[in-house]
Coordinates of N, CA and C in Angstrom, one line a residue:
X1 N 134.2 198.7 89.2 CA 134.1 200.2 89.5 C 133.4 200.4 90.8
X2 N 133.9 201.5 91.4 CA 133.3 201.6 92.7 C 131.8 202.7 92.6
X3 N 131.0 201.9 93.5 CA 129.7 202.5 93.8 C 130.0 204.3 94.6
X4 N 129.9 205.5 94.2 CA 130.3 206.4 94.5 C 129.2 207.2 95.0
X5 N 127.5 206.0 95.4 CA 126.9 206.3 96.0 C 127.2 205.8 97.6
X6 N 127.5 204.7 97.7 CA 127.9 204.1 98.8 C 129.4 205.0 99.8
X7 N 128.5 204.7 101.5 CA 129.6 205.5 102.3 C 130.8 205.1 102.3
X8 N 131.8 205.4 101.3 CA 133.3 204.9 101.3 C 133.9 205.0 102.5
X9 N 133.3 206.0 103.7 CA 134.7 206.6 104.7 C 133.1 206.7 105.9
X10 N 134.0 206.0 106.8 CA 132.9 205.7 107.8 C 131.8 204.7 107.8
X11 N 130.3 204.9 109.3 CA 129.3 204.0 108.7 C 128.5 205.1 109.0
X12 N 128.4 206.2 108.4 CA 127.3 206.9 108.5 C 126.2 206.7 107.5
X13 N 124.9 207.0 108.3 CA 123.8 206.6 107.5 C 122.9 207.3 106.7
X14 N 123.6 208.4 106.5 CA 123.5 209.1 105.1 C 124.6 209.1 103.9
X15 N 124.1 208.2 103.0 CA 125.1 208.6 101.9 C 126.0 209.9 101.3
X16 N 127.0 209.9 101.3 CA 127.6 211.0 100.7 C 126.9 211.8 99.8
X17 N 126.5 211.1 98.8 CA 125.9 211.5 97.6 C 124.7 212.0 98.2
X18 N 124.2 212.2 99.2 CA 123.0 212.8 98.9 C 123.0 214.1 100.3
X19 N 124.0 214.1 100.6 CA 124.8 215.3 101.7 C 124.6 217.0 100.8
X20 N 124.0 217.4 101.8 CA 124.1 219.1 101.3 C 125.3 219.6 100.8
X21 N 125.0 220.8 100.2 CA 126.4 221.5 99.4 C 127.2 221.8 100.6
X22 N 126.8 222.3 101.5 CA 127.1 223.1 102.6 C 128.0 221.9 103.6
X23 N 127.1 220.8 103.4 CA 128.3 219.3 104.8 C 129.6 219.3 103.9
X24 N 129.0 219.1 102.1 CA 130.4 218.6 101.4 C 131.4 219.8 101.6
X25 N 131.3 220.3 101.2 CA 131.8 221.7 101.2 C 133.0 221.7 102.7
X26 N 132.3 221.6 103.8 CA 132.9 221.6 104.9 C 134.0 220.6 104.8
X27 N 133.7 219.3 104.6 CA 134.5 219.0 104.2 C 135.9 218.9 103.3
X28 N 135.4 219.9 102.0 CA 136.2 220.0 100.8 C 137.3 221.2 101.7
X29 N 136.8 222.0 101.8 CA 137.6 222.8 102.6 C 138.5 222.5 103.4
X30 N 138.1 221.2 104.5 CA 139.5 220.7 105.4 C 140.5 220.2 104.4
X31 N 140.0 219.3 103.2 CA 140.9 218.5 102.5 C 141.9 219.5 101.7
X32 N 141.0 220.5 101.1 CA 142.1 221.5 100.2 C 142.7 222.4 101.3
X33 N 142.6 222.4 102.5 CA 143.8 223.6 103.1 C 144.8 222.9 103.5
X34 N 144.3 221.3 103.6 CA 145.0 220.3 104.2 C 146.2 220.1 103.2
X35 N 145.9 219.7 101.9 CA 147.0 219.8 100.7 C 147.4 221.0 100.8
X36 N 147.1 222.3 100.7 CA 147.5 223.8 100.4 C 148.3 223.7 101.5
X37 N 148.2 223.8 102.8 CA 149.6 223.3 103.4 C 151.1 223.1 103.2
X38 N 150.2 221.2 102.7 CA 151.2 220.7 102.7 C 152.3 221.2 101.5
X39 N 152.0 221.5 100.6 CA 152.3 222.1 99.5 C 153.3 223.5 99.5
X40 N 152.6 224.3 100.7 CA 153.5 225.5 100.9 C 154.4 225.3 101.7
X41 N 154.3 224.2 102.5 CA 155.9 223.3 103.7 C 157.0 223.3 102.8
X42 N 156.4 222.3 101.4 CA 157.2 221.4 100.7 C 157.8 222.5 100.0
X43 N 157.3 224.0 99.8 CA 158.1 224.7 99.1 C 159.5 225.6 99.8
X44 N 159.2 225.0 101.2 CA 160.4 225.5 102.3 C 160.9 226.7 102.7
X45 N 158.9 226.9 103.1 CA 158.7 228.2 104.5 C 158.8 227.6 105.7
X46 N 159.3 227.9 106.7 CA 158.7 227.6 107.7 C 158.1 228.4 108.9
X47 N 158.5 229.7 108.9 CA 157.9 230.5 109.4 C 156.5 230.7 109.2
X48 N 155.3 230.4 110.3 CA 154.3 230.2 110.7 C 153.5 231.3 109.8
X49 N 154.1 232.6 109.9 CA 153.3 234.0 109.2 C 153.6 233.5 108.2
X50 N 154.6 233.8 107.2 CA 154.9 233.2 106.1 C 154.4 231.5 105.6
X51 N 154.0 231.0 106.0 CA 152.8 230.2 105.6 C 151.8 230.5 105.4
X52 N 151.1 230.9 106.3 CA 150.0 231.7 106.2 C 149.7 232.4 104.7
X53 N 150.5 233.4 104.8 CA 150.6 234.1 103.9 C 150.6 233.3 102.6
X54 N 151.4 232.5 102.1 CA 151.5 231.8 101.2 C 150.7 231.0 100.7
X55 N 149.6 230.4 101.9 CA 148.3 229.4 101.5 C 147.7 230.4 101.5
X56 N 146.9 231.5 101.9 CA 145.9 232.5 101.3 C 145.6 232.6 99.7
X57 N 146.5 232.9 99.2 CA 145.9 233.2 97.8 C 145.8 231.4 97.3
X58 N 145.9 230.8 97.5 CA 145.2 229.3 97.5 C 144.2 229.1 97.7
X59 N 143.3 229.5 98.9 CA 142.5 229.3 99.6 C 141.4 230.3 99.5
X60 N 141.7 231.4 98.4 CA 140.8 232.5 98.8 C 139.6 232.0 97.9
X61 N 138.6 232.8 98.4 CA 137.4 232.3 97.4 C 137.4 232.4 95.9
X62 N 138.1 234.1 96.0 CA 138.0 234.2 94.2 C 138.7 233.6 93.8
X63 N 140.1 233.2 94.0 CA 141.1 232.4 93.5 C 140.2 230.7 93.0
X64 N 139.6 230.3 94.3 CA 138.4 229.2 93.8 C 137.3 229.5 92.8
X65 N 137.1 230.0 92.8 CA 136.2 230.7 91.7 C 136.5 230.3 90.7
X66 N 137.8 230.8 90.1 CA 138.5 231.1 88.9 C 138.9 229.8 88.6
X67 N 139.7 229.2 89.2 CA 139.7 227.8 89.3 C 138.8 226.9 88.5
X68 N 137.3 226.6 89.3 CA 136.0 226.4 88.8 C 136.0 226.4 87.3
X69 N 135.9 228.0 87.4 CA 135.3 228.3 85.8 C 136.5 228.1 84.9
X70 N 137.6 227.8 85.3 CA 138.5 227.3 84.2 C 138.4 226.0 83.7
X71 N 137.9 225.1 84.6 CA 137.4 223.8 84.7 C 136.4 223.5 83.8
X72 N 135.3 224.2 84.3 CA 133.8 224.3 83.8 C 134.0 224.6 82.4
X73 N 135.4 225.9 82.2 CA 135.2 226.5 80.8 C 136.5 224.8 79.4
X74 N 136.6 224.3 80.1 CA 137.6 223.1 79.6 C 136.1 222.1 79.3
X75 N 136.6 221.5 77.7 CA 135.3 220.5 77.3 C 136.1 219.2 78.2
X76 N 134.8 218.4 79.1 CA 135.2 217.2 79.4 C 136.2 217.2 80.4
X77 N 136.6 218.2 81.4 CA 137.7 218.0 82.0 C 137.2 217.7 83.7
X78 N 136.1 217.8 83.6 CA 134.7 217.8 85.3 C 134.0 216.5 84.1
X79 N 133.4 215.6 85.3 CA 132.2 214.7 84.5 C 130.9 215.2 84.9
X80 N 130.1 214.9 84.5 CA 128.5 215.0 84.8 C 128.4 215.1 86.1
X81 N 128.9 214.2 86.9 CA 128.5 213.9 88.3 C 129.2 214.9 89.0
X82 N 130.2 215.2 88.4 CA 131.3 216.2 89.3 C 130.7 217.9 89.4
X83 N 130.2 217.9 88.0 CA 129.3 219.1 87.6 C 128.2 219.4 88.7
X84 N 127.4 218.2 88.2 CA 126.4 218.1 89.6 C 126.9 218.1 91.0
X85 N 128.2 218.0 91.8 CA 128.2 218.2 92.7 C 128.7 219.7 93.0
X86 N 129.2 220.0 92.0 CA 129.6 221.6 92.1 C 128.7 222.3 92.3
X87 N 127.4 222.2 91.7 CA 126.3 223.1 91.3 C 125.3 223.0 92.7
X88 N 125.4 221.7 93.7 CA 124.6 221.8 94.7 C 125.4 222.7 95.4
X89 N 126.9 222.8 95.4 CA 127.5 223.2 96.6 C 127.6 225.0 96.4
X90 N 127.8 225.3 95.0 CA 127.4 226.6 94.2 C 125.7 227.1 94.8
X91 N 124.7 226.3 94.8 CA 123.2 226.5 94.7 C 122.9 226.5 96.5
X92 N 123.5 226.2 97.2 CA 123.2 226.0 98.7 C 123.6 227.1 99.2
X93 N 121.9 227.7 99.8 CA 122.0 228.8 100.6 C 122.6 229.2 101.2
X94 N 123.4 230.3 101.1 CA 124.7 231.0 101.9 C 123.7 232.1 102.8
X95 N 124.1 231.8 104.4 CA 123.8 232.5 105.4 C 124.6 233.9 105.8
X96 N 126.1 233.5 105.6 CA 127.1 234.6 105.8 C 127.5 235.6 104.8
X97 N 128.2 236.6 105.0 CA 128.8 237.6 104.2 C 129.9 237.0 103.5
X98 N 130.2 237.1 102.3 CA 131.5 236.9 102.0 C 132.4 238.0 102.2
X99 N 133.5 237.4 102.8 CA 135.0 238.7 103.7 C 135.1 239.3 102.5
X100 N 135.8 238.5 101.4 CA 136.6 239.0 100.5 C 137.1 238.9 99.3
X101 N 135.2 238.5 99.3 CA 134.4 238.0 97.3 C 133.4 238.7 97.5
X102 N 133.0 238.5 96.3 CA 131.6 238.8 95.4 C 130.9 237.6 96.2
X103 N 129.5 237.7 96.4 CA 129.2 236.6 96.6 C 128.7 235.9 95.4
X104 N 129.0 236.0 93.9 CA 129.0 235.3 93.3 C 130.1 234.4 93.3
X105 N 131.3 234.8 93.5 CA 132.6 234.1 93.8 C 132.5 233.5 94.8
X106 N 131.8 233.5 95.8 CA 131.9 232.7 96.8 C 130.9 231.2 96.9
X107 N 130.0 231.9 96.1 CA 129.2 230.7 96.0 C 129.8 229.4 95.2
X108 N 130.4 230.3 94.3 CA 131.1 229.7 93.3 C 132.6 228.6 93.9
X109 N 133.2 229.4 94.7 CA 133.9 228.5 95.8 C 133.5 228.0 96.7
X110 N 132.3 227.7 96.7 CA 131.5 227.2 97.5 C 131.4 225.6 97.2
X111 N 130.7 226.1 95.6 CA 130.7 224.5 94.8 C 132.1 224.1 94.6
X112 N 133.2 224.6 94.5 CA 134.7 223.8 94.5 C 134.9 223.1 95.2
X113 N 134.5 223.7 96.8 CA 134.8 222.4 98.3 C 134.0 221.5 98.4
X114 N 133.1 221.9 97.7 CA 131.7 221.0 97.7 C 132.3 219.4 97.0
X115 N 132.8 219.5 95.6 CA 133.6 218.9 95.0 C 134.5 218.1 95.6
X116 N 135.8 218.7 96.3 CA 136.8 218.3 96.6 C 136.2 217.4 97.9
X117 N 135.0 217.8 98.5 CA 134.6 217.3 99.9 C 134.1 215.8 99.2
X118 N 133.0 215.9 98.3 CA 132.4 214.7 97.4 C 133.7 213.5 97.0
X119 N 134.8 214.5 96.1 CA 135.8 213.5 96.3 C 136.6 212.3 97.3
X120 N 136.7 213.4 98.0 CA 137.5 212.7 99.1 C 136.4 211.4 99.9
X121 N 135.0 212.4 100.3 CA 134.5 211.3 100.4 C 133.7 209.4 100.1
X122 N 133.9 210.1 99.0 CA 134.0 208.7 98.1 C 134.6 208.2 97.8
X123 N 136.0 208.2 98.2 CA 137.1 207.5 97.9 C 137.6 207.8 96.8
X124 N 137.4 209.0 96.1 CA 138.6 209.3 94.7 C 139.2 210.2 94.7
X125 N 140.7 209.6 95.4 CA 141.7 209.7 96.0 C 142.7 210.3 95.1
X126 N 142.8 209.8 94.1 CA 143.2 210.0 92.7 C 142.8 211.4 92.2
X127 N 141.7 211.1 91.9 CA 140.8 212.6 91.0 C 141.3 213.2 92.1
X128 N 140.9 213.1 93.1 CA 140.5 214.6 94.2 C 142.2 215.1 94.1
X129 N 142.9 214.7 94.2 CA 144.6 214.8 94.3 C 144.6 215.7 92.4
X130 N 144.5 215.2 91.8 CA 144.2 215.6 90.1 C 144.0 217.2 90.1
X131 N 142.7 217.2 90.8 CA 142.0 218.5 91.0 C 142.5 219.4 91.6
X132 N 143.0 219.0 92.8 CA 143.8 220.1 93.6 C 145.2 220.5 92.5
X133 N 146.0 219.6 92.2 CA 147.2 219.6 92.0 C 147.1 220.4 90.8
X134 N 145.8 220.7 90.0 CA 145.3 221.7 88.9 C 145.1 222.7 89.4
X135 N 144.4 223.0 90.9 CA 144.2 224.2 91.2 C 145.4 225.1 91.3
X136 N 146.1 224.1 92.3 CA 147.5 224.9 92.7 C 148.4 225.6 91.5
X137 N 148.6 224.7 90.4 CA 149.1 224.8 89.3 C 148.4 226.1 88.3
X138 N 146.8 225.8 88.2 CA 146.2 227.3 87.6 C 146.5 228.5 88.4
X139 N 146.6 228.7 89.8 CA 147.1 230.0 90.6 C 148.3 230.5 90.3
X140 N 149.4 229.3 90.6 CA 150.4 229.5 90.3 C 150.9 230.5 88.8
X141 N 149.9 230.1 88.0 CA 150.2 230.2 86.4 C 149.8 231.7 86.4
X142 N 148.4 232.0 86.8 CA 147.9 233.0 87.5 C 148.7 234.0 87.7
X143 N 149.2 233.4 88.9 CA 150.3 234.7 89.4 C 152.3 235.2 88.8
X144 N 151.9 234.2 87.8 CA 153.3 234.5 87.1 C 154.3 233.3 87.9
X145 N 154.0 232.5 88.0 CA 155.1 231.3 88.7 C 154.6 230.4 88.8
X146 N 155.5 229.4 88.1 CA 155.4 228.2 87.3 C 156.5 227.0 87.9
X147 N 156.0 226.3 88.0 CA 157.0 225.2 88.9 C 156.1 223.6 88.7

């Protein structure tokens, strides 16, 4: 089983695991717009606006939010560790306004990217793919379309 304290991606000399909510987070964010993308290609927009458009309600905070707590509110479906990474990236001082949450929502999507960032960079490639492909799938369900 792999050490998911150890720097899976790079040789940086801070472990992942002990990276702010706010570095993971940054991260989580590139990786889930990066899939939210690719996702809205594969659904065969190609018009630049019309992408756009399409990854927004993906990507919005409350949409993350809800996500989260659907997770959180599922027995067993987040592990301990995963919990714990959500909750630093949820708990880490937010300097800015949120555009177009509550900033309880946003904090809250805050610890999502936090997650997705933790994933990726420890190499679970698998989960982190799992998780998205749940997100996308709870919006979807969300907004009345199912695929």
């Amino acid at each position: 089983m792999k050490n998911h304290n150890d720097n899976a991606k790079g040789n940086s000399t801070v472990p992942f695991t002990l990276l702010n909510g706010a570095a993971l987070a940054y991260i989580g964010d590139a990786v889930y717009e990066l899939a939210v993308r690719e996702y809205v290609v594969k659904q065969g927009k190609t018009k630049v606006h019309r992408l756009h458009q399409a990854a927004v309600k993906y990507v919005a905070a409350t949409a993350q939010a809800q996500v989260i707590n659907s997770w959180l509110n599922q027995e067993d479906f987040l592990t301990q560790a995963e919990i714990e990474i959500f909750k630093r990236g949820r708990n880490h001082k937010i300097n800015t306004k949120a555009k177009n949450a509550s900033m309880a929502d946003y904090s809250r999507s805050t610890g999502f990217e936090a997650l997705i960032g933790w994933l990726h960079l420890t190499n679970q490639d698998e989960r982190c793919q799992k998780l998205i492909d749940s997100s996308i799938k709870f919006i979807n369900k969300s907004e009345g379309k199912y695929d």
